[in-house]
């Protein structure tokens, strides 16, 4: 059993995919080929924003947006405590201070009340400039963007949506990637829309931010690549990855997003009645199900269940085992509020195999193994 069945996806897409790959190979336009522009136009339209700028990976996408806003030493950037390391890493990489805030136990996403508490604590201390807020569409579910945006706006901060796991999700009819002054997504193979390697993109409605990101991702270019007006980086999406993503977008829009939601519904049905907490999608929210994540009673039960599933040939993963504020790399950084919910989640979450090609038989196998594990 695969945790995320990328092989099956390739088999289904093989004719179109092979043709797309060979076309790029024959064209020899390996960097900046026409597929890159075509993909950017298509993604911007799908997400519902004015600009999409592709880049080398999701981490760079976050980094580029913060760079465009001039985030640097002396700045506070607010980051959910329950996320992948990169959300905080890019803040530290720019010399700014990540300030961690807690999440909601039901959605695993940004808790705007904890966020505001952290903002007030930093403001009261008076050492750091309030610069930006990030939230994360964890496991595909949109964060509470409207309330996070309200806090960012009230305190005069930029708002960056980390949509690395959230592509395709929707909140009140608006797609993930369309919230915030800018959003970042990732095309890492296991994300909802993945390529065959690394890739990422920045989304924004701001002409200024878009122009800055376009310059920053090509060595701070001015009128051309050899006119360099600022320090940037080298972060581009290869033509090959863009061609792959164009084929994958057909499948994503055509059926994958619907099918992964059907897989979630099959799980919820098959697991009903078991003594575990199933993931919830609030009214008005729509998930792209990057993960299907349960909550167990405590760390001992979670670890025992995971070991039992492994024996039964059912892969599972713990996203994430450690809160950001406990990561050694952030030691001594920005802890202004406690994050008990994140600590609890890190001890109790378990993600099951999840992807659009999951069939009922596999769901039933996972459910039976889980039932036995809970004994
Ligand atoms: C995957 C991920 C990233 C980083 O994306 P890469 O493409 O791997 O650099 C950032 N934030 C979150 C929440 C992620 O899940």
Short mmCIF file of C-alpha atoms and ligand atoms in Angstrom, two decimals:
data_model
loop_
_atom_site.label_atom_id
_atom_site.label_comp_id
_atom_site.label_asym_id
_atom_site.label_seq_id
_atom_site.Cartn_x
_atom_site.Cartn_y
_atom_site.Cartn_z
CA UNK A 1 0.00 0.00 0.00
CA UNK A 2 1.27 3.48 -0.90
CA UNK A 3 0.92 6.48 1.44
CA UNK A 4 0.45 8.65 -1.62
CA UNK A 5 0.18 6.69 -4.89
CA UNK A 6 2.16 8.75 -7.39
CA UNK A 7 2.91 5.70 -9.53
CA UNK A 8 -0.78 5.05 -10.12
CA UNK A 9 -1.22 8.69 -11.09
CA UNK A 10 1.58 8.42 -13.66
CA UNK A 11 0.04 5.26 -15.14
CA UNK A 12 -3.29 7.05 -15.60
CA UNK A 13 -1.67 10.15 -17.15
CA UNK A 14 1.07 8.31 -19.11
CA UNK A 15 0.06 9.12 -22.73
CA UNK A 16 -0.34 12.89 -22.18
CA UNK A 17 2.60 13.01 -19.74
CA UNK A 18 5.07 11.21 -21.98
CA UNK A 19 4.13 13.45 -24.91
CA UNK A 20 4.60 16.58 -22.76
CA UNK A 21 8.01 15.40 -21.49
CA UNK A 22 9.27 14.55 -24.96
CA UNK A 23 8.08 17.87 -26.33
CA UNK A 24 10.23 19.73 -23.80
CA UNK A 25 13.21 17.46 -24.47
CA UNK A 26 12.92 18.11 -28.22
CA UNK A 27 12.40 21.86 -27.81
CA UNK A 28 15.65 22.38 -25.84
CA UNK A 29 14.06 25.37 -24.10
CA UNK A 30 14.79 23.91 -20.68
CA UNK A 31 14.64 27.22 -18.81
CA UNK A 32 11.88 29.73 -19.42
CA UNK A 33 10.08 27.75 -22.13
CA UNK A 34 6.56 28.73 -23.17
CA UNK A 35 5.02 26.16 -20.78
CA UNK A 36 6.16 28.30 -17.79
CA UNK A 37 4.16 31.36 -18.85
CA UNK A 38 1.23 29.17 -19.86
CA UNK A 39 1.19 27.52 -16.43
CA UNK A 40 1.43 30.86 -14.60
CA UNK A 41 -1.57 32.18 -16.51
CA UNK A 42 -3.56 29.05 -15.84
CA UNK A 43 -2.76 28.93 -12.12
CA UNK A 44 -3.50 32.63 -11.59
CA UNK A 45 -6.88 32.16 -13.23
CA UNK A 46 -7.67 29.02 -11.24
CA UNK A 47 -6.73 30.61 -7.91
CA UNK A 48 -8.42 33.89 -8.85
CA UNK A 49 -5.52 36.32 -8.49
CA UNK A 50 -3.83 38.76 -10.84
CA UNK A 51 -0.28 37.36 -10.69
CA UNK A 52 1.36 33.96 -10.41
CA UNK A 53 5.16 33.85 -10.36
CA UNK A 54 6.62 30.33 -10.41
CA UNK A 55 9.90 29.53 -8.65
CA UNK A 56 12.10 26.63 -7.60
CA UNK A 57 10.17 25.38 -4.53
CA UNK A 58 7.65 26.36 -1.87
CA UNK A 59 10.29 27.46 0.62
CA UNK A 60 11.68 29.94 -1.93
CA UNK A 61 8.14 31.17 -2.63
CA UNK A 62 7.70 32.09 1.06
CA UNK A 63 11.21 33.56 1.15
CA UNK A 64 10.66 35.68 -1.99
CA UNK A 65 7.41 37.20 -0.70
CA UNK A 66 9.00 38.19 2.62
CA UNK A 67 12.05 39.54 0.79
CA UNK A 68 9.79 41.66 -1.42
CA UNK A 69 8.34 43.25 1.72
CA UNK A 70 11.80 43.98 3.09
CA UNK A 71 11.55 41.65 6.08
CA UNK A 72 14.84 41.63 7.96
CA UNK A 73 16.60 42.00 11.31
CA UNK A 74 14.44 43.62 13.99
CA UNK A 75 11.20 42.42 12.42
CA UNK A 76 8.67 40.08 13.98
CA UNK A 77 6.89 37.64 11.67
CA UNK A 78 4.10 35.63 13.27
CA UNK A 79 4.08 31.90 12.43
CA UNK A 80 1.74 29.09 13.53
CA UNK A 81 3.46 26.71 15.95
CA UNK A 82 2.00 23.65 14.18
CA UNK A 83 3.47 23.62 10.66
CA UNK A 84 6.34 22.38 8.52
CA UNK A 85 9.70 23.89 9.48
CA UNK A 86 10.01 26.01 6.30
CA UNK A 87 7.28 28.48 7.39
CA UNK A 88 9.51 29.63 10.26
CA UNK A 89 12.85 28.90 8.61
CA UNK A 90 12.47 31.57 5.92
CA UNK A 91 11.85 34.21 8.59
CA UNK A 92 15.08 33.33 10.41
CA UNK A 93 16.96 33.05 7.11
CA UNK A 94 16.17 36.74 6.51
CA UNK A 95 17.45 37.66 9.97
CA UNK A 96 13.96 38.41 11.29
CA UNK A 97 12.37 36.79 14.34
CA UNK A 98 9.65 34.15 13.98
CA UNK A 99 7.07 34.53 16.75
CA UNK A 100 5.03 31.38 17.21
CA UNK A 101 1.31 31.31 18.01
CA UNK A 102 -1.04 28.45 18.73
CA UNK A 103 -3.61 26.66 16.55
CA UNK A 104 -7.20 25.49 16.82
CA UNK A 105 -7.61 21.89 18.07
CA UNK A 106 -10.42 21.01 15.62
CA UNK A 107 -8.94 22.42 12.38
CA UNK A 108 -5.18 22.27 13.30
CA UNK A 109 -5.02 25.78 11.79
CA UNK A 110 -4.19 29.31 12.99
CA UNK A 111 -5.98 30.44 16.16
CA UNK A 112 -6.58 34.19 15.61
CA UNK A 113 -6.98 34.75 19.38
CA UNK A 114 -3.59 33.25 20.15
CA UNK A 115 -2.17 35.26 17.23
CA UNK A 116 -3.50 38.53 18.63
CA UNK A 117 -2.15 37.66 22.07
CA UNK A 118 1.31 37.12 20.57
CA UNK A 119 1.10 40.38 18.60
CA UNK A 120 0.17 42.34 21.74
CA UNK A 121 3.00 40.74 23.73
CA UNK A 122 5.57 41.70 21.08
CA UNK A 123 4.12 45.21 20.85
CA UNK A 124 4.16 45.67 24.63
CA UNK A 125 7.79 44.56 24.82
CA UNK A 126 8.64 47.15 22.17
CA UNK A 127 11.80 45.51 20.83
CA UNK A 128 10.65 44.16 17.47
CA UNK A 129 8.81 45.86 14.61
CA UNK A 130 5.51 44.20 13.76
CA UNK A 131 6.04 43.26 10.10
CA UNK A 132 4.08 40.25 8.84
CA UNK A 133 1.68 37.47 9.73
CA UNK A 134 1.68 34.01 8.17
CA UNK A 135 -0.97 31.32 8.39
CA UNK A 136 -0.93 27.84 6.87
CA UNK A 137 -3.54 25.80 4.97
CA UNK A 138 -2.49 22.73 6.89
CA UNK A 139 -3.37 19.34 5.37
CA UNK A 140 -5.31 21.14 2.59
CA UNK A 141 -7.86 22.88 4.80
CA UNK A 142 -7.99 26.70 4.49
CA UNK A 143 -6.87 28.52 7.61
CA UNK A 144 -9.24 31.03 9.21
CA UNK A 145 -7.90 33.61 6.74
CA UNK A 146 -10.61 36.21 7.28
CA UNK A 147 -9.91 36.57 11.00
CA UNK A 148 -6.14 36.31 10.53
CA UNK A 149 -6.34 39.06 7.89
CA UNK A 150 -8.30 41.24 10.31
CA UNK A 151 -5.52 40.97 12.93
CA UNK A 152 -2.83 41.70 10.32
CA UNK A 153 -4.72 44.72 9.06
CA UNK A 154 -5.49 46.12 12.51
CA UNK A 155 -1.80 46.09 13.44
CA UNK A 156 -0.62 47.28 10.01
CA UNK A 157 1.18 44.11 9.02
CA UNK A 158 1.63 42.21 5.75
CA UNK A 159 -0.23 38.91 5.53
CA UNK A 160 1.41 35.90 3.84
CA UNK A 161 -0.63 32.76 3.25
CA UNK A 162 1.42 29.54 3.28
CA UNK A 163 -0.66 27.51 0.83
CA UNK A 164 2.06 24.87 0.29
CA UNK A 165 -0.41 22.13 1.27
CA UNK A 166 -3.57 23.99 0.38
CA UNK A 167 -3.74 24.24 -3.42
CA UNK A 168 -7.36 23.67 -4.49
CA UNK A 169 -8.93 24.27 -1.08
CA UNK A 170 -11.58 26.96 -0.69
CA UNK A 171 -13.00 29.19 2.01
CA UNK A 172 -16.37 30.83 1.39
CA UNK A 173 -15.96 30.30 -2.37
CA UNK A 174 -12.45 31.76 -2.58
CA UNK A 175 -9.48 29.49 -3.41
CA UNK A 176 -6.49 28.99 -1.17
CA UNK A 177 -3.67 31.10 -2.57
CA UNK A 178 -5.99 34.09 -3.02
CA UNK A 179 -5.80 35.21 0.63
CA UNK A 180 -3.19 37.48 2.05
CA UNK A 181 -1.14 40.22 0.42
CA UNK A 182 0.64 37.25 -1.14
CA UNK A 183 0.50 33.48 -0.92
CA UNK A 184 3.10 30.78 -1.49
CA UNK A 185 2.51 27.26 -2.74
CA UNK A 186 4.67 24.18 -3.34
CA UNK A 187 4.68 21.61 -6.13
CA UNK A 188 6.71 19.06 -4.14
CA UNK A 189 5.52 15.65 -5.47
CA UNK A 190 3.38 14.76 -2.44
CA UNK A 191 1.47 18.08 -2.27
CA UNK A 192 -2.08 18.31 -3.69
CA UNK A 193 -0.67 19.54 -7.03
CA UNK A 194 2.83 18.09 -7.34
CA UNK A 195 5.45 18.01 -10.09
CA UNK A 196 8.26 15.48 -10.67
CA UNK A 197 10.74 17.22 -8.39
CA UNK A 198 10.75 20.62 -6.71
CA UNK A 199 8.65 23.60 -7.70
CA UNK A 200 6.72 26.48 -6.18
CA UNK A 201 4.81 29.68 -6.88
CA UNK A 202 3.90 33.05 -5.40
CA UNK A 203 0.36 34.40 -5.89
CA UNK A 204 -0.55 38.05 -5.42
CA UNK A 205 -2.94 40.75 -6.59
CA UNK A 206 -0.32 43.44 -5.95
CA UNK A 207 1.52 44.70 -9.06
CA UNK A 208 4.37 45.96 -6.84
CA UNK A 209 4.87 42.68 -4.99
CA UNK A 210 4.67 40.74 -8.26
CA UNK A 211 7.29 42.95 -9.93
CA UNK A 212 9.63 42.64 -6.94
CA UNK A 213 9.27 38.84 -6.78
CA UNK A 214 9.92 38.57 -10.55
CA UNK A 215 13.11 40.54 -10.08
CA UNK A 216 14.22 38.76 -6.91
CA UNK A 217 13.87 35.26 -8.35
CA UNK A 218 16.23 36.13 -11.24
CA UNK A 219 19.23 37.60 -9.37
CA UNK A 220 17.50 40.92 -8.65
CA UNK A 221 17.25 41.74 -12.35
CA UNK A 222 16.35 45.22 -13.58
CA UNK A 223 15.60 45.80 -17.26
CA UNK A 224 17.27 42.44 -18.05
CA UNK A 225 19.16 39.57 -16.45
CA UNK A 226 22.53 41.38 -16.70
CA UNK A 227 21.21 44.59 -15.18
CA UNK A 228 21.09 43.77 -11.47
CA UNK A 229 19.44 46.34 -9.25
CA UNK A 230 19.06 44.41 -6.00
CA UNK A 231 20.38 41.25 -4.34
CA UNK A 232 18.11 38.37 -5.19
CA UNK A 233 18.41 34.67 -5.76
CA UNK A 234 18.22 32.08 -8.53
CA UNK A 235 14.83 30.45 -8.18
CA UNK A 236 13.01 29.31 -11.29
CA UNK A 237 10.59 26.55 -12.25
CA UNK A 238 12.08 24.37 -15.01
CA UNK A 239 10.16 24.12 -18.29
CA UNK A 240 9.96 20.37 -17.73
CA UNK A 241 8.19 20.82 -14.37
CA UNK A 242 5.82 23.40 -15.89
CA UNK A 243 4.91 20.96 -18.68
CA UNK A 244 4.27 18.23 -16.10
CA UNK A 245 2.09 20.57 -14.04
CA UNK A 246 0.00 21.52 -17.08
CA UNK A 247 -0.86 17.84 -17.60
CA UNK A 248 -1.50 17.40 -13.87
CA UNK A 249 -3.77 20.46 -13.74
CA UNK A 250 -6.12 18.80 -16.26
CA UNK A 251 -6.43 15.83 -13.93
CA UNK A 252 -6.60 18.00 -10.79
CA UNK A 253 -9.43 20.14 -12.13
CA UNK A 254 -11.07 17.27 -14.03
CA UNK A 255 -11.39 14.71 -11.24
CA UNK A 256 -8.56 14.51 -8.69
CA UNK A 257 -9.86 17.20 -6.35
CA UNK A 258 -13.33 15.64 -6.40
CA UNK A 259 -11.89 12.13 -5.98
CA UNK A 260 -9.71 13.03 -2.99
CA UNK A 261 -12.81 14.51 -1.33
CA UNK A 262 -14.65 11.26 -2.10
CA UNK A 263 -11.76 9.35 -0.48
CA UNK A 264 -12.11 11.52 2.65
CA UNK A 265 -15.84 10.77 2.75
CA UNK A 266 -15.12 7.00 2.44
CA UNK A 267 -12.70 7.23 5.39
CA UNK A 268 -15.17 9.17 7.51
CA UNK A 269 -17.81 6.54 6.82
CA UNK A 270 -15.51 3.55 7.36
CA UNK A 271 -14.02 4.98 10.57
CA UNK A 272 -17.26 6.21 12.13
CA UNK A 273 -17.78 4.68 15.55
CA UNK A 274 -14.07 4.12 16.24
CA UNK A 275 -12.69 5.75 19.36
CA UNK A 276 -10.55 8.33 17.48
CA UNK A 277 -11.12 11.96 16.51
CA UNK A 278 -11.66 12.29 12.76
CA UNK A 279 -10.70 15.44 10.82
CA UNK A 280 -13.44 18.05 10.52
CA UNK A 281 -14.24 20.48 7.73
CA UNK A 282 -16.29 23.41 9.04
CA UNK A 283 -19.30 24.75 7.13
CA UNK A 284 -18.11 27.03 4.31
CA UNK A 285 -14.67 25.35 4.17
CA UNK A 286 -13.48 23.00 1.38
CA UNK A 287 -10.29 20.95 1.72
CA UNK A 288 -7.86 19.62 -0.89
CA UNK A 289 -6.89 16.87 1.61
CA UNK A 290 -3.11 16.96 1.46
CA UNK A 291 -3.45 14.66 4.49
CA UNK A 292 -6.19 12.74 6.30
CA UNK A 293 -5.19 13.16 9.93
CA UNK A 294 -6.64 11.48 13.02
CA UNK A 295 -6.16 12.30 16.67
CA UNK A 296 -5.50 9.54 19.18
CA UNK A 297 -5.72 9.71 22.99
CA UNK A 298 -2.06 10.20 23.83
CA UNK A 299 1.46 9.65 22.51
CA UNK A 300 1.64 6.06 23.82
CA UNK A 301 -1.56 5.04 22.04
CA UNK A 302 -0.58 6.90 18.86
CA UNK A 303 2.84 5.25 18.68
CA UNK A 304 1.37 1.79 19.40
CA UNK A 305 -1.29 2.25 16.70
CA UNK A 306 1.31 3.38 14.20
CA UNK A 307 3.54 0.38 14.98
CA UNK A 308 0.58 -2.01 14.60
CA UNK A 309 -0.45 -0.46 11.27
CA UNK A 310 3.12 -0.80 10.02
CA UNK A 311 3.06 -4.52 10.86
CA UNK A 312 -0.18 -4.85 8.88
CA UNK A 313 1.45 -3.17 5.87
CA UNK A 314 -0.45 0.12 6.31
CA UNK A 315 1.86 3.16 6.05
CA UNK A 316 1.13 6.20 8.23
CA UNK A 317 3.02 9.36 9.20
CA UNK A 318 3.22 11.85 12.05
CA UNK A 319 2.85 15.41 10.76
CA UNK A 320 4.33 16.92 12.88
CA UNK A 321 6.11 15.38 15.85
CA UNK A 322 7.58 18.63 17.23
CA UNK A 323 6.17 22.15 17.75
CA UNK A 324 8.15 24.92 16.05
CA UNK A 325 8.94 26.49 19.43
CA UNK A 326 10.71 23.26 20.49
CA UNK A 327 12.91 23.06 17.38
CA UNK A 328 16.58 23.48 18.29
CA UNK A 329 17.10 25.74 15.27
CA UNK A 330 14.73 28.31 16.82
CA UNK A 331 16.14 28.05 20.36
CA UNK A 332 15.94 31.38 22.15
CA UNK A 333 13.63 32.82 19.48
CA UNK A 334 10.32 34.53 19.84
CA UNK A 335 8.28 32.60 22.38
CA UNK A 336 5.75 35.16 23.53
CA UNK A 337 2.73 32.90 24.11
CA UNK A 338 2.39 29.27 25.17
CA UNK A 339 1.12 26.80 22.56
CA UNK A 340 -0.52 23.94 24.48
CA UNK A 341 -2.77 22.88 21.59
CA UNK A 342 0.21 22.38 19.29
CA UNK A 343 1.99 20.36 21.98
CA UNK A 344 -1.09 18.14 22.34
CA UNK A 345 -1.43 17.70 18.55
CA UNK A 346 2.22 16.76 18.10
CA UNK A 347 1.73 13.97 20.64
CA UNK A 348 -1.53 12.61 19.22
CA UNK A 349 -1.88 13.10 15.43
CA UNK A 350 -1.52 10.34 12.84
CA UNK A 351 -1.96 10.75 9.07
CA UNK A 352 -3.33 7.82 7.01
CA UNK A 353 -2.68 6.96 3.33
CA UNK A 354 -4.43 9.63 1.28
CA UNK A 355 -4.61 10.50 -2.43
CA UNK A 356 -7.17 10.79 -5.25
CA UNK A 357 -6.59 7.21 -6.45
CA UNK A 358 -7.52 5.58 -3.12
CA UNK A 359 -10.22 2.94 -3.62
CA UNK A 360 -12.84 1.56 -1.25
CA UNK A 361 -11.01 -1.73 -0.80
CA UNK A 362 -7.89 0.08 0.44
CA UNK A 363 -9.96 2.32 2.72
CA UNK A 364 -11.62 -0.80 4.18
CA UNK A 365 -8.22 -2.46 4.69
CA UNK A 366 -6.95 0.62 6.57
CA UNK A 367 -10.16 0.81 8.62
CA UNK A 368 -9.98 -2.89 9.58
CA UNK A 369 -6.34 -2.58 10.63
CA UNK A 370 -7.10 0.54 12.65
CA UNK A 371 -10.02 -1.16 14.37
CA UNK A 372 -7.77 -4.07 15.37
CA UNK A 373 -5.07 -1.65 16.51
CA UNK A 374 -7.52 0.10 18.82
CA UNK A 375 -8.48 -3.38 19.99
C1 LIG B 1 6.02 21.62 1.89
C2 LIG B 1 5.84 22.84 2.68
C3 LIG B 1 6.65 23.98 2.51
C4 LIG B 1 7.87 23.97 1.64
O1 LIG B 1 7.68 23.58 0.33
P1 LIG B 1 8.94 23.00 -0.51
O2 LIG B 1 8.44 23.02 -1.91
O3 LIG B 1 9.21 21.63 0.01
O4 LIG B 1 10.08 23.92 -0.30
C5 LIG B 1 6.35 25.11 3.22
N1 LIG B 1 5.32 25.15 4.08
C6 LIG B 1 4.53 24.08 4.30
C7 LIG B 1 3.40 24.19 5.26
C8 LIG B 1 4.77 22.88 3.62
O5 LIG B 1 4.00 21.82 3.85
#
